[in-house]
PDB file of C-alpha atoms in Angstrom:
ATOM      1  CA  PRO A 811       0.257   0.166   0.033  1.00  0.00           C
ATOM      2  CA  SER A 812       1.197   3.389  -0.594  1.00  0.00           C
ATOM      3  CA  LYS A 813       1.976   5.795   2.206  1.00  0.00           C
ATOM      4  CA  LEU A 814       0.646   8.737   0.386  1.00  0.00           C
ATOM      5  CA  PRO A 815      -2.690   9.219  -1.008  1.00  0.00           C
ATOM      6  CA  GLU A 816      -2.861   8.107  -4.784  1.00  0.00           C
ATOM      7  CA  PRO A 817      -5.349  10.336  -7.076  1.00  0.00           C
ATOM      8  CA  PHE A 818      -6.494   6.898  -8.887  1.00  0.00           C
ATOM      9  CA  GLY A 819      -4.925   3.414  -8.049  1.00  0.00           C
ATOM     10  CA  ASN A 820      -4.288   1.721 -10.970  1.00  0.00           C
ATOM     11  CA  VAL A 821      -2.353  -1.354  -9.085  1.00  0.00           C
ATOM     12  CA  VAL A 822      -5.988  -1.670  -7.056  1.00  0.00           C
ATOM     13  CA  LEU A 823      -7.759  -2.057 -10.393  1.00  0.00           C
ATOM     14  CA  GLU A 824      -5.069  -4.370 -11.800  1.00  0.00           C
ATOM     15  CA  ALA A 825      -5.315  -6.727  -8.895  1.00  0.00           C
ATOM     16  CA  MET A 826      -8.847  -6.761  -8.848  1.00  0.00           C
ATOM     17  CA  ALA A 827      -9.417  -7.428 -12.514  1.00  0.00           C
ATOM     18  CA  MET A 828      -6.963 -10.457 -11.698  1.00  0.00           C
ATOM     19  CA  LYS A 829      -9.972 -11.420  -9.106  1.00  0.00           C
ATOM     20  CA  LYS A 830      -7.833 -10.853  -6.123  1.00  0.00           C
ATOM     21  CA  PRO A 831      -8.849  -9.120  -2.921  1.00  0.00           C
ATOM     22  CA  VAL A 832      -7.178  -5.762  -1.920  1.00  0.00           C
ATOM     23  CA  ILE A 833      -5.628  -4.414   1.240  1.00  0.00           C
ATOM     24  CA  ALA A 834      -5.280  -0.579   0.760  1.00  0.00           C
ATOM     25  CA  ASN A 835      -4.607   2.206   2.774  1.00  0.00           C
ATOM     26  CA  ALA A 836      -7.793   4.503   3.389  1.00  0.00           C
ATOM     27  CA  HIS A 837      -6.940   7.468   1.605  1.00  0.00           C
ATOM     28  CA  GLY A 838      -7.014   8.837  -2.223  1.00  0.00           C
ATOM     29  CA  GLY A 839      -8.813   7.217  -5.134  1.00  0.00           C
ATOM     30  CA  CYS A 840      -8.581   3.525  -3.358  1.00  0.00           C
ATOM     31  CA  MET A 841     -11.367   4.787  -0.763  1.00  0.00           C
ATOM     32  CA  GLU A 842     -13.679   5.246  -4.006  1.00  0.00           C
ATOM     33  CA  ILE A 843     -12.332   1.870  -5.736  1.00  0.00           C
ATOM     34  CA  VAL A 844     -12.361  -0.610  -2.917  1.00  0.00           C
ATOM     35  CA  LYS A 845     -15.741  -1.423  -1.345  1.00  0.00           C
ATOM     36  CA  ASP A 846     -14.182  -2.557   2.314  1.00  0.00           C
ATOM     37  CA  GLY A 847     -15.324  -5.970   3.215  1.00  0.00           C
ATOM     38  CA  THR A 848     -16.482  -6.847  -0.009  1.00  0.00           C
ATOM     39  CA  THR A 849     -13.676  -6.563  -2.516  1.00  0.00           C
ATOM     40  CA  GLY A 850     -11.065  -6.125  -0.220  1.00  0.00           C
ATOM     41  CA  TYR A 851     -10.200  -4.103   3.158  1.00  0.00           C
ATOM     42  CA  LEU A 852      -9.478  -0.556   3.638  1.00  0.00           C
ATOM     43  CA  VAL A 853      -6.907   0.156   6.571  1.00  0.00           C
ATOM     44  CA  GLU A 854      -5.903   3.366   8.202  1.00  0.00           C
ATOM     45  CA  PRO A 855      -2.494   4.864   6.841  1.00  0.00           C
ATOM     46  CA  ASN A 856       0.535   3.306   8.818  1.00  0.00           C
ATOM     47  CA  ASN A 857      -1.726   0.959  10.799  1.00  0.00           C
ATOM     48  CA  ALA A 858       0.633  -2.097  10.569  1.00  0.00           C
ATOM     49  CA  ALA A 859      -1.348  -3.876  12.775  1.00  0.00           C
ATOM     50  CA  LEU A 860      -4.544  -3.703  11.349  1.00  0.00           C
ATOM     51  CA  MET A 861      -3.204  -4.274   7.720  1.00  0.00           C
ATOM     52  CA  THR A 862      -1.595  -7.152   9.451  1.00  0.00           C
ATOM     53  CA  LYS A 863      -4.723  -8.548  10.945  1.00  0.00           C
ATOM     54  CA  LYS A 864      -6.573  -8.206   7.548  1.00  0.00           C
ATOM     55  CA  LEU A 865      -3.821  -9.881   5.472  1.00  0.00           C
ATOM     56  CA  ALA A 866      -4.021 -12.895   8.264  1.00  0.00           C
ATOM     57  CA  SER A 867      -7.909 -13.097   7.622  1.00  0.00           C
ATOM     58  CA  LEU A 868      -7.633 -13.807   4.313  1.00  0.00           C
ATOM     59  CA  ILE A 869      -4.536 -16.061   4.303  1.00  0.00           C
ATOM     60  CA  LYS A 870      -6.879 -18.252   6.727  1.00  0.00           C
ATOM     61  CA  ASP A 871     -10.022 -17.906   4.624  1.00  0.00           C
ATOM     62  CA  PRO A 872      -9.788 -19.170   0.986  1.00  0.00           C
ATOM     63  CA  GLU A 873     -13.288 -18.851   0.574  1.00  0.00           C
ATOM     64  CA  LYS A 874     -13.417 -14.976   1.508  1.00  0.00           C
ATOM     65  CA  ARG A 875     -10.521 -14.566  -0.717  1.00  0.00           C
ATOM     66  CA  LYS A 876     -12.133 -15.920  -3.662  1.00  0.00           C
ATOM     67  CA  LYS A 877     -15.532 -13.914  -3.175  1.00  0.00           C
ATOM     68  CA  MET A 878     -13.753 -10.663  -2.628  1.00  0.00           C
ATOM     69  CA  GLY A 879     -11.809 -11.458  -5.865  1.00  0.00           C
ATOM     70  CA  LEU A 880     -15.163 -12.348  -7.433  1.00  0.00           C
ATOM     71  CA  GLU A 881     -16.469  -9.205  -6.636  1.00  0.00           C
ATOM     72  CA  GLY A 882     -13.348  -7.055  -7.463  1.00  0.00           C
ATOM     73  CA  ARG A 883     -13.879  -8.361 -10.817  1.00  0.00           C
ATOM     74  CA  ARG A 884     -17.338  -7.830 -11.336  1.00  0.00           C
ATOM     75  CA  LYS A 885     -16.680  -4.153 -10.181  1.00  0.00           C
ATOM     76  CA  VAL A 886     -14.047  -3.689 -12.598  1.00  0.00           C
ATOM     77  CA  GLU A 887     -16.189  -5.030 -15.123  1.00  0.00           C
ATOM     78  CA  GLU A 888     -18.950  -2.931 -14.454  1.00  0.00           C
ATOM     79  CA  GLU A 889     -17.232   0.532 -13.772  1.00  0.00           C
ATOM     80  CA  PHE A 890     -14.134   0.621 -14.974  1.00  0.00           C
ATOM     81  CA  THR A 891     -13.710  -0.514 -18.858  1.00  0.00           C
ATOM     82  CA  LEU A 892     -13.027   1.179 -21.824  1.00  0.00           C
ATOM     83  CA  ASP A 893     -16.322   1.187 -22.571  1.00  0.00           C
ATOM     84  CA  LYS A 894     -17.480   2.552 -19.264  1.00  0.00           C
ATOM     85  CA  ASN A 895     -14.914   5.395 -19.499  1.00  0.00           C
ATOM     86  CA  LYS A 896     -15.686   6.346 -23.041  1.00  0.00           C
ATOM     87  CA  GLU A 897     -19.162   6.559 -22.043  1.00  0.00           C
ATOM     88  CA  ALA A 898     -18.460   8.966 -18.642  1.00  0.00           C
ATOM     89  CA  ILE A 899     -16.375  11.069 -21.016  1.00  0.00           C
ATOM     90  CA  VAL A 900     -18.947  11.597 -23.948  1.00  0.00           C
ATOM     91  CA  SER A 901     -21.325  12.217 -21.576  1.00  0.00           C
ATOM     92  CA  LEU A 902     -19.516  14.871 -19.714  1.00  0.00           C
ATOM     93  CA  TYR A 903     -19.034  16.447 -23.305  1.00  0.00           C
ATOM     94  CA  LYS A 904     -22.520  16.526 -23.801  1.00  0.00           C
ATOM     95  CA  GLU A 905     -23.354  17.963 -20.449  1.00  0.00           C
ATOM     96  CA  ILE A 906     -20.814  20.550 -21.143  1.00  0.00           C
ATOM     97  CA  LEU A 907     -21.415  21.350 -24.874  1.00  0.00           C
ATOM     98  CA  GLY A 908     -25.325  20.849 -24.454  1.00  0.00           C
ATOM     99  CA  GLU A 909     -25.641  19.053 -27.438  1.00  0.00           C
ATOM    100  CA  GLU A 910     -25.154  15.907 -29.495  1.00  0.00           C
ATOM    101  CA  ILE A 911     -21.209  15.453 -30.211  1.00  0.00           C
ATOM    102  CA  ILE A 912     -21.013  11.739 -31.743  1.00  0.00           C
TER     103      ILE A 912
END
């Protein structure tokens, strides 16, 4: 995890796309990407004890790892694909320009 906030966590999305649960610091873009307890865990920055506890819980529970990994993959597919980004950009342009642009 990063000690400093990241505006957008590409590494987090890459892990989720590969069906891996994520443990991330609760700051920056990770807070918008990781759904705590569903796609992984968010922990207070610099709280090594809590991060260790969350990691241990995933190591001990393969079903939880699998479920969180699948939920993460679903979230990436629903919210962060190229098509979703394209739709958001086109929508923003339409809103700004007030007309059909494409």
